[in-house]
Amino acid sequence: MAAGPVAARTPRTPRPMITKKGINASPGVAIGPSLVLDTEEYRIPHRTIDPSQVPAHVRNLEVALEASRQEVGELRVAAARKLGDQTAVIFAFHEQFIADPKLRTSVEELITRRQFSAAYAFGQVMSEQQRRFRSVNDPYLQERVRDLHDIERRVLRHILGRDREDMTRLTEPVIIVATDITPSQAISLDRAHILGFAIDVGGQTSHMAIIARMLGIPAVVALGDITSDVSGGETLIVDGTNGIVVASPDPATITHFETRRREHERNERRLGKLRGLPATTRDGVTIELLANIEVPEEVPNAVELGADGIGLYRTELLFLGSPRLPTEEQQYEAFRDVLVAAGDRPVIIRTIDLGADKLSPAMASGHHDHNPVLGLRSLRYCLLHLDMFKTHLRAILRASVHGDMRLMFPMITTVMELRQAKATLADVMEDLGEEGIPFRRDLPIGMMVETPAAALLASSFAREAAFFSIGTNDLTQYTLAVDRGNERVAHLYSSHNPAVLALVQRVVRATRGRKVEVSICGEMAGTPLYTQLLLGMGLRRLSMAPKDIPAVKQIVRATDIPCCERIAREVSRFDTDRQVLNFLRDEIRRVQEELGEGDGETSPAPAARTRRAARSRRGEGSRPRDGDSGGRAAS
Amino acid sequence: MAVEREVIIPNKEGLHFRPIMQFVDVAQRYQAGVTVHCEDRSADGRSPMEMLMLVATQGSKVRVVADGADAGELLEALASLVESGFGEA
């Protein structure tokens, strides 16, 4: 018998469907062929070929394998000479691996039997092999996955030859699969042909995630090794609402997600119609809808979605990405870009709010707080590190001449802190004045109200601040003493808890009769369920993730102030968050029935909606927005 | 006709890169096919890819089955390669 017996592990059958859970970075559902980018940005141009092309592709494979083997052979000789035998043996193995008759026959079989292109077939066999290596519980074998990856890239380069295409010139819609995408890559990608992103690394606030949301492209990040699990051209589903990626889905799964995709798009279209309309209530009161953003690139999208300005520009991202602190110039440029992009719309810039869950690598000292949420974070940190803080403030002040800027300090608990922060700002102003550097001397100075202490003393603060922005996420956390990131207590976290609402009401009342403007940022502001309540409590400015603006606007336009005030009065009588929630649900259902939706909830995320509906049917309490993707907490 | 022999992997690093390369080199020089069994796994002795998946460590019992015209000679050559500890000291 000439050939050895067929080993049980040779890939012959189509690979089974795999489902991976990552972090929901940008909502929506995408279904399509994958385009796997490695560091050299290869793409597999065609997945299947015409039967007449089969011999050409088999030949292409053979030539590529032989060319790769020779290349590695030369590397082996060079490595033996320069680096010694240890390194050479690795190349010797690669050489033998590329020449492995099993490898060739497996790929050939996929080409001849399934009319896969040579590149796609090779990618399939290699990623299947990588998966097998990983599945064996042997550290040595798992290390070898890297060798496989190396081999795969080498041979693909030979197979594709001049067919390698520039990823900025895509010709068909694809789902981008990559280890990471830099912002400039993401922006330069041909948007029209990108259906979605599936990314190995990152979190909800990574640049990648922000840009995907900005572009309105579904994305899942933190998938681990999706780049090795998926081969180019394989069908993928990206559910950016729920953070799920499915590779090689079966027909039933495709149908299921297809339905979700259509639902999501229908919803988006409906809300899109609101973009050009004012956020005015039925009785003629105009509500300012502002956007929470993190990078300058988000501004045009926010404006397009109907933002009247930037209610919260989080400056942390500048500090989080890099191991070094950003220079004054780098900060200035980012701040200036936001102001320029916003045109004559107001921009509220918040001084760096780092600590607790977010700590810059450059700022992390050896010291760790036992209780970081109550520790040295945010403004407290800044007031202890005045050099860094002053550089930050200089950059802000220098940028202030470019538009309608307002400055806001986060995490204030005492009047003294606010005074200290303002004194530091005055110092910096004096320095700039002496240096003859222009800045706006009349820059309005406001503060976040996110601690119960600040809310309770709002009347005192109102004498010293030009405006308040109520940060409901942290305010809820500190009022209820619940770390919402801690799953064992997260069920106790609800912004509609009567205690939190009483504090919000107190802050709004403290501004009455004074020239202090008050707005609300945080997830409450972007949640339609709360819109009428917030208006009823007297708020007229809401700042939210840009994508939430249309849904909130829809509610604003469907209600009137007396109705909102009735709702606020009713709610103020409740003792439990459950009562508040049930009441608000009934109220919003009424609005939605008038709008002709009649499905009970307004959320751009159908899946979250279904989950919530299921929960409410079971009579469980639920926090709005959990499970929803979207803008981060505006802590 | 098929012949087989059981050998024990003697070398310290087991069936890793270098020994597999030697094994495959020998196997490819003969006409006969060769299958290697280790516990419940099996591999084509001419395929380094499959041989790696055997994860045969030092002391593993390995059954080598050769089938074809020169099966006897092949088995002899492979057995002595393994028993020599792949020429390692």
XYZ file of C-alpha atoms in Angstrom, chain A residues 94-509:
416
model
C 9.129 24.208 8.654
C 10.709 22.879 5.507
C 9.551 19.382 6.243
C 6.131 20.583 7.289
C 5.603 22.459 4.040
C 6.667 19.337 2.167
C 4.306 17.174 4.247
C 2.366 15.071 1.733
C -0.635 15.127 4.071
C -0.740 18.863 3.967
C -0.721 18.960 0.198
C -3.362 16.288 -0.256
C -5.682 17.898 2.291
C -5.524 21.229 0.513
C -5.799 19.673 -2.923
C -8.851 17.820 -1.839
C -10.581 21.024 -0.768
C -9.720 22.574 -4.111
C -10.918 19.688 -6.241
C -13.879 18.514 -4.211
C -15.256 21.795 -2.994
C -13.926 24.222 -5.578
C -12.191 26.303 -2.939
C -9.527 28.653 -4.209
C -5.966 27.562 -3.415
C -5.497 30.367 -0.911
C -8.786 29.764 0.839
C -8.307 26.008 0.948
C -4.824 26.395 2.346
C -6.069 28.844 4.970
C -8.817 26.407 5.964
C -6.427 23.503 6.431
C -3.922 25.590 8.345
C -6.422 27.123 10.717
C -7.982 23.724 11.313
C -4.510 22.422 12.128
C -3.868 25.327 14.452
C -7.109 24.585 16.208
C -6.094 20.955 16.657
C -2.710 21.868 18.031
C -4.388 24.060 20.563
C -6.952 21.416 21.443
C -4.274 18.972 22.588
C -3.346 19.695 26.140
C 0.360 19.990 25.509
C 2.277 23.220 26.007
C 4.876 22.251 23.416
C 2.227 21.736 20.777
C 0.480 24.963 21.680
C 3.735 26.799 21.199
C 3.917 25.310 17.717
C 0.777 27.193 16.702
C 3.053 30.119 16.084
C 5.106 28.010 13.690
C 1.943 27.100 11.841
C 0.967 30.725 11.614
C 4.368 31.545 10.209
C 4.129 28.788 7.640
C 0.631 29.817 6.689
C 1.685 33.364 5.971
C 4.681 32.331 3.996
C 2.792 29.975 1.732
C -0.143 32.364 1.346
C 2.240 35.031 0.171
C 3.386 32.683 -2.564
C -0.096 31.551 -3.483
C -1.471 35.056 -3.704
C 1.562 36.517 -5.400
C 0.451 39.630 -7.201
C -3.166 38.929 -6.242
C -2.535 40.449 -2.858
C -4.852 43.357 -2.649
C -4.855 46.576 -0.802
C -7.393 46.448 1.974
C -8.344 50.031 1.369
C -9.702 48.990 -2.011
C -12.177 46.300 -1.242
C -14.356 45.069 -4.039
C -16.971 43.162 -2.091
C -18.524 43.455 1.361
C -16.476 41.733 4.066
C -16.203 41.343 7.805
C -12.767 42.427 8.963
C -11.050 39.970 11.280
C -7.862 41.287 12.847
C -5.757 41.259 15.961
C -6.289 44.974 16.278
C -7.092 47.878 14.006
C -5.390 51.177 14.475
C -7.590 54.248 14.246
C -5.907 55.356 11.040
C -6.433 51.924 9.529
C -10.070 51.913 10.553
C -10.637 55.348 9.083
C -8.815 54.562 5.849
C -10.793 51.380 5.301
C -13.254 51.469 2.508
C -16.358 51.916 4.615
C -18.806 50.957 1.921
C -17.521 47.402 1.882
C -17.069 46.755 5.573
C -19.938 44.904 7.172
C -18.434 44.364 10.587
C -15.390 43.872 12.762
C -14.251 40.864 14.794
C -11.146 41.778 16.757
C -8.800 39.819 19.035
C -8.110 42.549 21.586
C -9.675 45.690 23.035
C -12.567 46.821 25.195
C -15.597 49.074 24.876
C -13.461 52.170 25.157
C -10.659 51.117 22.872
C -10.144 53.368 19.896
C -11.234 50.580 17.658
C -14.592 50.297 19.431
C -15.216 54.009 19.408
C -14.493 54.274 15.738
C -16.712 51.319 14.898
C -19.592 52.966 16.786
C -18.847 56.191 15.047
C -18.983 54.549 11.655
C -22.087 52.612 12.688
C -20.422 49.294 11.891
C -21.195 46.313 14.150
C -18.108 45.216 16.069
C -17.110 42.656 18.670
C -13.747 43.007 20.381
C -11.740 41.004 22.952
C -12.371 37.750 21.116
C -8.983 36.298 22.000
C -7.675 34.443 18.997
C -10.401 34.946 16.428
C -7.722 35.623 13.815
C -6.463 32.038 14.130
C -9.918 30.519 14.433
C -11.237 31.979 11.233
C -9.864 31.649 7.764
C -10.300 34.163 4.992
C -13.599 33.939 3.155
C -15.303 31.882 5.833
C -18.847 33.033 6.580
C -19.075 34.999 9.805
C -21.818 36.514 11.882
C -20.931 39.512 14.033
C -23.569 40.411 16.589
C -22.190 43.664 17.940
C -25.216 44.191 20.160
C -24.588 41.080 22.205
C -20.873 40.579 21.636
C -21.181 37.308 19.752
C -19.318 36.040 16.702
C -20.305 32.862 14.874
C -17.983 31.273 12.325
C -19.296 28.894 9.674
C -22.891 29.279 10.881
C -25.459 26.668 9.907
C -28.497 27.801 7.864
C -30.798 28.034 10.886
C -28.340 30.285 12.668
C -27.994 32.504 9.636
C -31.775 32.851 9.409
C -31.985 33.747 13.078
C -29.346 36.470 12.847
C -30.687 37.684 9.533
C -33.947 38.469 11.323
C -32.085 40.357 14.027
C -30.145 42.309 11.450
C -33.317 43.389 9.682
C -34.932 44.397 12.976
C -31.944 46.494 13.890
C -31.875 48.201 10.516
C -35.578 48.896 10.546
C -35.194 50.548 13.899
C -32.213 52.604 12.738
C -34.073 53.765 9.653
C -37.078 54.803 11.653
C -34.931 56.815 14.051
C -32.840 58.192 11.198
C -35.890 60.062 9.954
C -35.798 62.131 13.136
C -32.356 63.525 12.495
C -33.379 66.756 10.883
C -36.215 67.481 13.314
C -35.895 69.635 16.438
C -36.034 68.094 19.917
C -39.090 70.042 20.882
C -41.941 68.809 23.055
C -45.531 68.989 21.898
C -46.046 72.106 23.981
C -43.084 73.841 22.365
C -40.250 73.416 24.866
C -36.925 72.729 23.163
C -34.619 70.273 24.864
C -30.882 70.425 24.285
C -29.562 67.026 23.333
C -25.806 66.801 23.714
C -23.281 64.107 22.952
C -20.753 62.313 25.156
C -17.600 61.707 23.167
C -14.047 60.501 23.672
C -12.170 61.330 20.481
C -12.340 64.247 18.039
C -13.363 61.913 15.218
C -16.711 61.337 16.913
C -17.910 64.909 16.581
C -19.172 64.849 12.966
C -21.117 61.674 13.649
C -22.627 63.154 16.808
C -23.710 66.243 14.912
C -25.156 64.139 12.161
C -27.173 62.219 14.733
C -28.627 65.497 15.943
C -26.359 66.604 18.795
C -26.724 70.275 19.712
C -23.220 70.205 21.125
C -20.791 68.126 23.140
C -22.072 67.731 26.677
C -19.173 65.642 27.839
C -15.815 65.307 26.180
C -13.906 62.676 28.110
C -10.219 63.358 27.878
C -9.035 60.084 29.421
C -8.425 58.255 26.202
C -5.461 60.469 25.462
C -3.888 59.193 28.641
C -4.940 55.571 28.550
C -3.471 54.349 25.321
C 0.121 55.230 25.688
C 2.815 54.280 28.176
C 3.883 57.918 28.325
C 1.851 60.944 29.342
C 0.645 62.931 26.346
C 2.533 66.163 25.835
C 0.878 69.544 26.147
C 1.004 69.816 22.354
C -0.665 66.448 21.791
C -3.423 67.344 24.225
C -3.870 70.800 22.740
C -4.246 69.357 19.252
C -6.904 66.863 20.322
C -8.896 69.496 22.218
C -8.606 71.971 19.365
C -9.799 69.329 16.892
C -12.947 68.732 18.931
C -13.734 72.442 19.118
C -13.102 73.002 15.448
C -15.248 70.017 14.512
C -18.054 71.252 16.761
C -18.082 74.642 15.023
C -20.163 77.091 17.052
C -21.781 74.365 19.143
C -20.875 74.257 22.835
C -18.265 71.747 24.019
C -18.009 70.789 27.668
C -14.540 69.411 28.277
C -13.969 67.395 31.414
C -10.543 67.353 32.999
C -8.971 63.925 33.200
C -11.017 61.484 35.173
C -8.652 58.623 35.782
C -8.480 56.092 38.537
C -10.592 53.228 39.770
C -11.179 51.200 36.626
C -9.093 53.363 34.366
C -5.504 54.093 35.105
C -2.944 55.327 32.647
C 0.140 53.110 32.427
C 2.175 56.264 32.914
C 0.295 57.129 36.086
C 0.192 53.742 37.744
C 2.729 53.910 40.504
C 3.570 51.016 42.758
C 0.745 52.045 45.021
C -2.605 50.348 44.777
C -5.729 51.501 46.528
C -7.578 48.797 48.399
C -10.792 50.447 47.401
C -10.008 52.316 44.202
C -13.487 53.737 43.711
C -13.068 55.522 47.030
C -9.384 56.130 46.513
C -6.997 58.486 44.835
C -8.751 59.017 41.551
C -9.852 61.700 39.195
C -9.543 65.271 40.440
C -8.006 64.040 43.692
C -5.157 62.557 41.734
C -4.760 65.724 39.676
C -4.584 67.950 42.724
C -1.729 65.814 44.027
C 0.097 65.772 40.708
C 0.019 69.428 39.878
C 2.644 69.356 37.128
C 0.646 66.898 35.089
C -2.607 68.732 35.904
C -1.228 72.126 34.942
C 0.033 70.820 31.593
C -3.453 69.433 31.007
C -5.111 72.732 31.911
C -2.667 74.698 29.738
C -3.612 72.551 26.757
C -7.310 73.063 27.497
C -6.966 76.821 27.897
C -4.921 77.170 24.723
C -7.605 75.253 22.813
C -10.378 77.412 24.312
C -9.951 80.105 21.664
C -11.132 77.756 18.950
C -14.793 77.572 19.894
C -17.500 77.634 22.560
C -15.669 75.711 25.282
C -16.719 75.116 28.868
C -14.518 73.427 31.444
C -15.729 70.925 33.985
C -14.077 69.267 36.975
C -15.064 65.696 37.861
C -15.427 63.864 41.181
C -15.905 66.861 43.443
C -16.877 66.043 47.010
C -16.064 69.226 48.907
C -16.285 72.929 48.191
C -12.583 73.159 49.013
C -11.726 70.812 46.175
C -13.587 72.961 43.693
C -11.799 76.045 45.005
C -8.431 74.304 44.772
C -9.101 73.234 41.217
C -10.179 76.740 40.264
C -7.110 78.208 41.955
C -4.865 75.877 39.952
C -6.647 76.963 36.807
C -6.128 80.615 37.781
C -2.401 79.912 38.200
C -2.201 78.453 34.747
C -4.142 81.389 33.314
C -1.673 83.741 34.906
C 1.268 81.838 33.395
C -0.290 81.880 29.948
C -1.066 85.577 30.301
C 2.557 86.313 31.169
C 3.713 84.308 28.194
C 1.328 86.161 25.940
C -0.444 82.971 24.886
C -4.092 83.589 23.980
C -6.906 81.822 25.852
C -10.465 82.605 26.892
C -10.399 84.295 30.262
C -14.185 84.046 30.623
C -14.215 80.287 30.178
C -17.284 78.991 32.081
C -16.171 76.658 34.895
C -18.518 73.914 35.966
C -18.435 70.643 37.848
C -19.734 67.131 37.751
C -22.206 66.266 40.461
C -21.518 62.608 41.021
C -21.100 62.210 44.746
C -23.943 62.445 47.255
C -21.876 65.097 49.057
C -21.889 67.358 46.013
C -25.608 66.762 45.449
C -26.513 67.540 49.058
C -24.480 70.729 49.019
C -25.602 71.718 45.533
C -26.807 75.132 46.786
C -23.335 75.922 48.084
C -21.686 74.705 44.922
C -24.131 76.722 42.854
C -22.514 79.896 44.187
C -19.129 78.833 42.805
C -19.829 76.888 39.625
C -21.193 78.159 36.330
C -22.875 74.853 35.559
C -23.521 71.361 36.864
C -23.474 68.114 35.024
C -25.054 65.294 36.979
C -23.132 62.076 36.403
C -25.750 59.511 37.261
C -23.518 56.472 36.945
C -21.150 57.409 39.735
C -23.873 59.174 41.679
C -25.831 55.911 41.722
C -22.773 53.927 42.695
C -21.882 56.212 45.596
C -25.431 56.739 46.789
C -26.307 53.054 46.864
C -22.779 51.928 47.823
C -22.789 49.486 44.934
C -19.914 48.733 42.617
C -21.796 47.935 39.468
C -18.804 46.112 38.073
C -19.159 43.617 40.906
C -21.608 41.027 39.683
C -22.486 39.902 43.194
C -24.036 43.242 44.026
C -24.753 44.682 40.575
C -28.445 43.812 40.925
C -28.688 46.484 43.619
C -27.535 49.146 41.192
C -30.336 51.180 39.674
C -30.315 54.807 38.700
C -34.066 54.970 39.218
C -33.712 54.184 42.889
C -35.767 56.812 44.768
C -32.699 57.899 46.745
C -30.773 58.685 43.568
C -33.763 60.451 42.035
C -34.185 62.557 45.182
C -30.583 63.702 44.859
C -31.009 64.540 41.179
C -34.148 66.527 42.009
C -32.302 68.356 44.760
C -29.512 69.393 42.378
C -31.961 70.677 39.786
C -33.856 72.678 42.442
